[in-house]
Amino acid sequence: VLLAAYVGYVGLGAAVLQALERPAEVQAAQQLLQEHWELLANHTCLQGPALKRLIEGIIQAYKSGITLQGNTTSLGRWDYSGSFFFSISAITTIGYGNLSPSTAVGRIFCIVFALFGIPLNLVLLNEIGHLMLLGVQHCACRLGEVLRWQNKASFLMKTCALVTGLLLFLLLPPLLFSDKEGWSYEEGFYYSFITLSTIGFGDYVIGMNPDRTYPSWYKNVISLWILFGMAWLALVIKFCINLLE
């Protein structure tokens, strides 16, 4: 029964996503094909195969974090702050996919680094979540002594912890992303949940726009936000698991 419910839930999600996203995909494909033929028609000196190779080269360079800026190229995804953020995304298993090692030695190191880093990250998240839970329980006990109603105090503190977590980790960060990244609030909220839930699609990643200048503290603060936000969301998911079970 549980397996049937799981498959049915995933199947329902697939049907809804197909209905929502498929028309946009078809429209984008048609527009791309139209622009391709218009470019070749307006610039007869261009050859189809050569243009295709150029486009493939641009896509590959963009995946490596290199973009054209006039007569120069932008670098910086593998500076220390970018590498630090990649390390966080690797051991937290977010894995955005927008950046990955391109050298054989780098890939081998990434495997060894993640092999020990993932357990370390899980232990740390477990400890942070445990401390958060202890803090809520301690406050609930103190409040229960004042109100002389332990169940009501526990409910109030859990509600307060939930609302505070929603503000700190999901509702307020999109305002920062709107300012630093130029995203809409909806895009920032979407990025926040996709990141903290470790889904990590990679369609939105902070600090990767070559046309914007980011402060030095930006990625470090976001790394801490990811760490504590994942611990908080893990507690919420654990509560949902208990309800489902």
CSV table of C-alpha atoms in Angstrom, one decimal, residues 53-184:
chain,number,residue,atom,x,y,z
A,53,ARG,CA,30.6,24.4,-33.1
A,54,LEU,CA,30.7,28.0,-31.8
A,55,ILE,CA,27.5,27.5,-29.9
A,56,GLU,CA,28.7,24.2,-28.4
A,57,GLY,CA,31.9,25.9,-27.4
A,58,ILE,CA,30.1,28.8,-25.7
A,59,ILE,CA,27.8,26.3,-23.8
A,60,GLN,CA,30.8,24.3,-22.7
A,61,ALA,CA,32.7,27.5,-21.6
A,62,TYR,CA,29.6,28.7,-19.7
A,63,LYS,CA,29.4,25.4,-17.8
A,64,SER,CA,33.0,25.9,-16.8
A,65,GLY,CA,32.2,29.4,-15.5
A,66,ILE,CA,33.7,31.4,-18.3
A,67,THR,CA,31.7,34.1,-20.1
A,68,LEU,CA,32.5,36.7,-22.7
A,69,GLN,CA,32.7,40.3,-21.6
A,70,GLY,CA,33.5,42.4,-24.6
A,71,ASN,CA,37.0,41.3,-25.7
A,72,THR,CA,37.8,39.6,-22.4
A,73,THR,CA,36.5,36.6,-20.4
A,74,SER,CA,35.3,36.5,-16.9
A,75,LEU,CA,36.9,34.2,-14.3
A,76,GLY,CA,36.3,33.8,-10.6
A,77,ARG,CA,34.2,30.7,-10.0
A,78,TRP,CA,37.2,28.8,-8.8
A,79,ASP,CA,38.6,31.6,-6.6
A,80,TYR,CA,38.7,30.8,-2.8
A,81,SER,CA,35.2,31.9,-2.0
A,82,GLY,CA,33.8,30.1,-5.0
A,83,SER,CA,35.7,26.9,-4.1
A,84,PHE,CA,34.6,27.2,-0.5
A,85,PHE,CA,31.0,27.5,-1.6
A,86,PHE,CA,31.5,24.5,-3.9
A,87,SER,CA,32.9,22.5,-1.0
A,88,ILE,CA,29.8,23.3,1.1
A,89,SER,CA,27.5,22.3,-1.8
A,90,ALA,CA,29.4,19.0,-2.2
A,91,ILE,CA,29.4,17.7,1.4
A,92,THR,CA,25.8,18.9,2.0
A,93,THR,CA,24.9,16.8,-1.1
A,94,ILE,CA,23.1,19.8,-2.6
A,95,GLY,CA,25.2,19.4,-5.8
A,96,TYR,CA,23.9,22.3,-7.9
A,97,GLY,CA,25.6,21.0,-11.0
A,98,ASN,CA,26.6,24.4,-12.4
A,99,LEU,CA,30.2,23.8,-11.3
A,100,SER,CA,32.3,20.7,-11.2
A,101,PRO,CA,35.9,19.7,-11.3
A,102,SER,CA,37.3,19.4,-14.8
A,103,THR,CA,40.7,17.8,-14.0
A,104,ALA,CA,41.2,14.1,-13.2
A,105,VAL,CA,43.1,15.0,-10.0
A,106,GLY,CA,40.3,17.4,-9.0
A,107,ARG,CA,37.6,14.7,-9.5
A,108,ILE,CA,39.6,12.2,-7.4
A,109,PHE,CA,40.1,14.7,-4.7
A,110,CYS,CA,36.4,15.5,-4.8
A,111,ILE,CA,35.5,11.9,-4.3
A,112,VAL,CA,37.8,11.5,-1.2
A,113,PHE,CA,36.7,14.9,0.1
A,114,ALA,CA,33.0,14.0,-0.1
A,115,LEU,CA,33.6,10.5,1.3
A,116,PHE,CA,34.7,11.9,4.6
A,117,GLY,CA,32.9,15.3,4.4
A,118,ILE,CA,29.4,13.9,4.0
A,119,PRO,CA,29.5,12.0,7.3
A,120,LEU,CA,31.1,15.0,9.0
A,121,ASN,CA,28.3,17.2,7.7
A,122,LEU,CA,25.6,14.8,8.8
A,123,VAL,CA,27.1,14.6,12.3
A,124,LEU,CA,27.3,18.4,12.6
A,125,LEU,CA,23.7,18.9,11.3
A,126,ASN,CA,22.5,16.3,13.8
A,127,GLU,CA,24.2,18.2,16.6
A,128,ILE,CA,22.8,21.6,15.5
A,129,GLY,CA,19.3,20.1,15.2
A,130,HIS,CA,19.6,18.5,18.6
A,131,LEU,CA,20.7,21.8,20.1
A,132,MET,CA,17.8,23.6,18.4
A,133,LEU,CA,15.4,21.0,19.8
A,134,LEU,CA,16.8,21.2,23.3
A,135,GLY,CA,16.5,25.0,23.2
A,136,VAL,CA,12.8,24.8,22.2
A,137,GLN,CA,12.1,22.1,24.9
A,138,HIS,CA,14.0,24.2,27.6
A,139,CYS,CA,12.0,27.3,26.7
A,140,ALA,CA,8.8,25.3,26.7
A,141,CYS,CA,9.5,24.0,30.2
A,142,ARG,CA,10.2,27.5,31.5
A,143,LEU,CA,7.1,28.8,29.9
A,144,GLY,CA,5.1,25.8,31.2
A,145,GLU,CA,6.2,26.7,34.8
A,146,VAL,CA,4.9,30.3,34.3
A,147,LEU,CA,1.6,29.3,32.6
A,148,ARG,CA,1.2,26.1,34.6
A,149,TRP,CA,0.0,24.4,31.4
A,150,GLN,CA,2.8,22.3,29.9
A,151,ASN,CA,0.9,21.2,26.8
A,152,LYS,CA,0.0,24.7,25.8
A,153,ALA,CA,3.5,26.0,26.5
A,154,SER,CA,5.0,23.2,24.3
A,155,PHE,CA,2.6,24.0,21.5
A,156,LEU,CA,3.4,27.7,21.7
A,157,MET,CA,7.1,27.2,21.7
A,158,LYS,CA,7.0,24.8,18.7
A,159,THR,CA,4.8,27.2,16.8
A,160,CYS,CA,7.3,30.0,17.7
A,161,ALA,CA,10.2,27.9,16.5
A,162,LEU,CA,8.5,27.1,13.3
A,163,VAL,CA,7.6,30.7,12.5
A,164,THR,CA,11.1,32.0,13.5
A,165,GLY,CA,12.6,29.3,11.2
A,166,LEU,CA,10.3,30.3,8.4
A,167,LEU,CA,11.4,33.9,8.7
A,168,LEU,CA,15.1,33.3,9.0
A,169,PHE,CA,15.5,30.6,6.5
A,170,LEU,CA,12.8,30.9,3.9
A,171,LEU,CA,10.9,34.2,4.0
A,172,LEU,CA,13.6,36.8,4.7
A,173,PRO,CA,16.6,35.4,2.6
A,174,PRO,CA,14.8,36.1,-0.7
A,175,LEU,CA,14.9,39.8,0.1
A,176,LEU,CA,18.7,39.5,0.2
A,177,PHE,CA,18.8,37.5,-3.0
A,178,SER,CA,16.6,40.1,-4.7
A,179,ASP,CA,19.1,42.8,-3.8
A,180,LYS,CA,22.3,40.9,-4.6
A,181,GLU,CA,21.2,38.7,-7.5
A,182,GLY,CA,18.4,40.7,-9.0
A,183,TRP,CA,15.9,37.9,-8.6
A,184,SER,CA,12.2,38.3,-7.9
